[in-house]
Amino acid sequence: MFSASRTTKSSSTMPPPPEGHELPVFFQFAREPLNRARLDRLKNKYSFYSSEKRERKLTRLKKVCKAYLAYYEDDKNIKNTHGYVQCCEIGGICYLKDIPSPESQLVDPFYMQVRRCQT
C-alpha cells in the first residue's frame, strides 16, 4: 500500500489574515439574544490560549467590539445581545470610550478616515 506524507504549512509561514476578517464571524451571532452557555464556552476557550495568543485574540476582539458598539451605539436593547456581553465580559469593552482609537480603519468613523486622507 502506498503511503505519502502530507506536507502542511506551519502557521508561522502563513501571512496574517487581513484586518477586518473577524467582523463577519463576530456579527453572525452578535445581535442574537445572550446565550450564556455559548459565552461560557468562549470564555473557557480563551483560558486555554497561550498568553501571546490570548493577547492577539483580545486585540482583535477589541477592534471588532469598537466597530460593533459604534454601529449599534443608539440601540437601547444592545445590552441583552451576545455581542455586547462578549465585548464587555471578555474584551472589557462595555462602552466606546473604554478603548482609545488606534490607527485602524475598523475603529475610526468614515468621516475621520476621509479627513485624514485629505490632510
Short mmCIF file of C-alpha atoms in Angstrom, two decimals:
data_model
loop_
_atom_site.label_atom_id
_atom_site.label_comp_id
_atom_site.label_asym_id
_atom_site.label_seq_id
_atom_site.Cartn_x
_atom_site.Cartn_y
_atom_site.Cartn_z
CA MET A 1 0.00 0.00 0.00
CA PHE A 2 1.27 3.47 -0.91
CA SER A 3 1.83 5.89 1.90
CA ALA A 4 2.69 9.50 1.24
CA SER A 5 3.50 12.04 3.85
CA ARG A 6 1.44 15.18 3.74
CA THR A 7 3.14 18.50 3.97
CA THR A 8 1.35 21.25 5.77
CA LYS A 9 2.27 24.85 6.08
CA SER A 10 3.18 25.91 9.55
CA SER A 11 1.24 28.81 10.98
CA SER A 12 4.41 30.89 11.11
CA THR A 13 4.79 30.85 7.31
CA MET A 14 1.22 31.84 6.55
CA PRO A 15 0.57 35.55 6.08
CA PRO A 16 -1.57 37.21 8.74
CA PRO A 17 -5.24 37.45 7.86
CA PRO A 18 -6.37 40.83 6.55
CA GLU A 19 -7.71 43.33 9.04
CA GLY A 20 -11.44 43.00 9.40
CA HIS A 21 -11.78 39.29 8.67
CA GLU A 22 -13.20 38.81 12.17
CA LEU A 23 -16.19 41.08 11.57
CA PRO A 24 -18.41 38.62 9.65
CA VAL A 25 -17.73 35.86 12.18
CA PHE A 26 -18.46 38.14 15.13
CA PHE A 27 -21.58 39.70 13.62
CA GLN A 28 -23.00 36.26 12.84
CA PHE A 29 -24.05 35.85 16.49
CA ALA A 30 -23.61 39.36 17.87
CA ARG A 31 -27.22 40.51 17.51
CA GLU A 32 -28.70 37.31 18.93
CA PRO A 33 -30.06 37.33 22.48
CA LEU A 34 -27.45 36.45 25.06
CA ASN A 35 -26.70 32.74 25.18
CA ARG A 36 -24.90 32.20 28.50
CA ALA A 37 -23.77 28.65 27.58
CA ARG A 38 -22.13 29.88 24.36
CA LEU A 39 -20.47 32.74 26.23
CA ASP A 40 -19.15 30.38 28.92
CA ARG A 41 -17.69 28.09 26.24
CA LEU A 42 -15.97 31.07 24.64
CA LYS A 43 -14.55 32.23 27.98
CA ASN A 44 -13.28 28.71 28.61
CA LYS A 45 -11.62 28.67 25.18
CA TYR A 46 -9.75 31.90 26.00
CA SER A 47 -8.44 30.38 29.23
CA PHE A 48 -6.63 27.64 27.28
CA TYR A 49 -4.83 30.02 24.90
CA SER A 50 -1.19 30.84 25.48
CA SER A 51 -0.69 34.36 26.81
CA GLU A 52 0.60 35.50 23.41
CA LYS A 53 -2.36 34.05 21.53
CA ARG A 54 -4.82 35.36 24.13
CA GLU A 55 -3.38 38.87 23.78
CA ARG A 56 -3.59 38.66 19.98
CA LYS A 57 -7.21 37.45 20.13
CA LEU A 58 -8.16 40.16 22.64
CA THR A 59 -6.62 42.86 20.45
CA ARG A 60 -8.71 41.66 17.51
CA LEU A 61 -11.82 41.37 19.69
CA LYS A 62 -11.39 44.95 20.90
CA LYS A 63 -11.27 46.26 17.33
CA VAL A 64 -14.39 44.31 16.39
CA CYS A 65 -16.17 45.40 19.57
CA LYS A 66 -15.42 49.03 18.92
CA ALA A 67 -16.92 48.69 15.43
CA TYR A 68 -19.93 46.83 16.87
CA LEU A 69 -20.55 49.38 19.61
CA ALA A 70 -20.08 52.30 17.22
CA TYR A 71 -22.63 50.82 14.82
CA TYR A 72 -25.24 50.00 17.47
CA GLU A 73 -24.47 52.86 19.85
CA ASP A 74 -28.06 54.16 19.88
CA ASP A 75 -29.71 50.75 20.24
CA LYS A 76 -31.43 50.55 23.62
CA ASN A 77 -31.52 46.73 23.61
CA ILE A 78 -27.84 46.17 22.84
CA LYS A 79 -27.01 45.14 26.42
CA ASN A 80 -29.08 41.97 26.03
CA THR A 81 -27.17 40.75 22.97
CA HIS A 82 -24.46 38.12 22.77
CA GLY A 83 -22.10 40.59 21.08
CA TYR A 84 -22.36 43.22 23.79
CA VAL A 85 -21.85 40.78 26.65
CA GLN A 86 -18.92 39.13 24.83
CA CYS A 87 -17.30 42.53 24.36
CA CYS A 88 -17.97 43.58 27.94
CA GLU A 89 -17.11 40.38 29.83
CA ILE A 90 -14.28 39.02 27.67
CA GLY A 91 -12.91 42.12 25.97
CA GLY A 92 -13.51 44.55 28.83
CA ILE A 93 -15.20 46.99 26.45
CA CYS A 94 -18.66 47.96 27.59
CA TYR A 95 -18.70 51.44 26.04
CA LEU A 96 -16.96 53.14 23.13
CA LYS A 97 -14.87 55.22 25.49
CA ASP A 98 -13.34 52.09 27.05
CA ILE A 99 -10.57 51.87 24.46
CA PRO A 100 -8.56 54.54 22.71
CA SER A 101 -8.74 54.76 18.93
CA PRO A 102 -5.54 53.38 17.40
CA GLU A 103 -4.71 53.89 13.74
CA SER A 104 -7.21 51.35 12.46
CA GLN A 105 -9.91 51.60 9.84
CA LEU A 106 -12.15 49.41 11.95
CA VAL A 107 -12.48 51.88 14.77
CA ASP A 108 -12.46 55.32 13.14
CA PRO A 109 -15.70 56.60 11.65
CA PHE A 110 -15.66 57.04 7.88
CA TYR A 111 -15.64 60.85 8.07
CA MET A 112 -12.46 60.68 10.18
CA GLN A 113 -10.79 58.41 7.63
CA VAL A 114 -11.69 60.80 4.81
CA ARG A 115 -10.48 63.82 6.76
CA ARG A 116 -7.16 62.08 7.46
CA CYS A 117 -6.69 61.30 3.74
CA GLN A 118 -7.36 64.92 2.75
CA THR A 119 -4.68 66.35 5.02
#
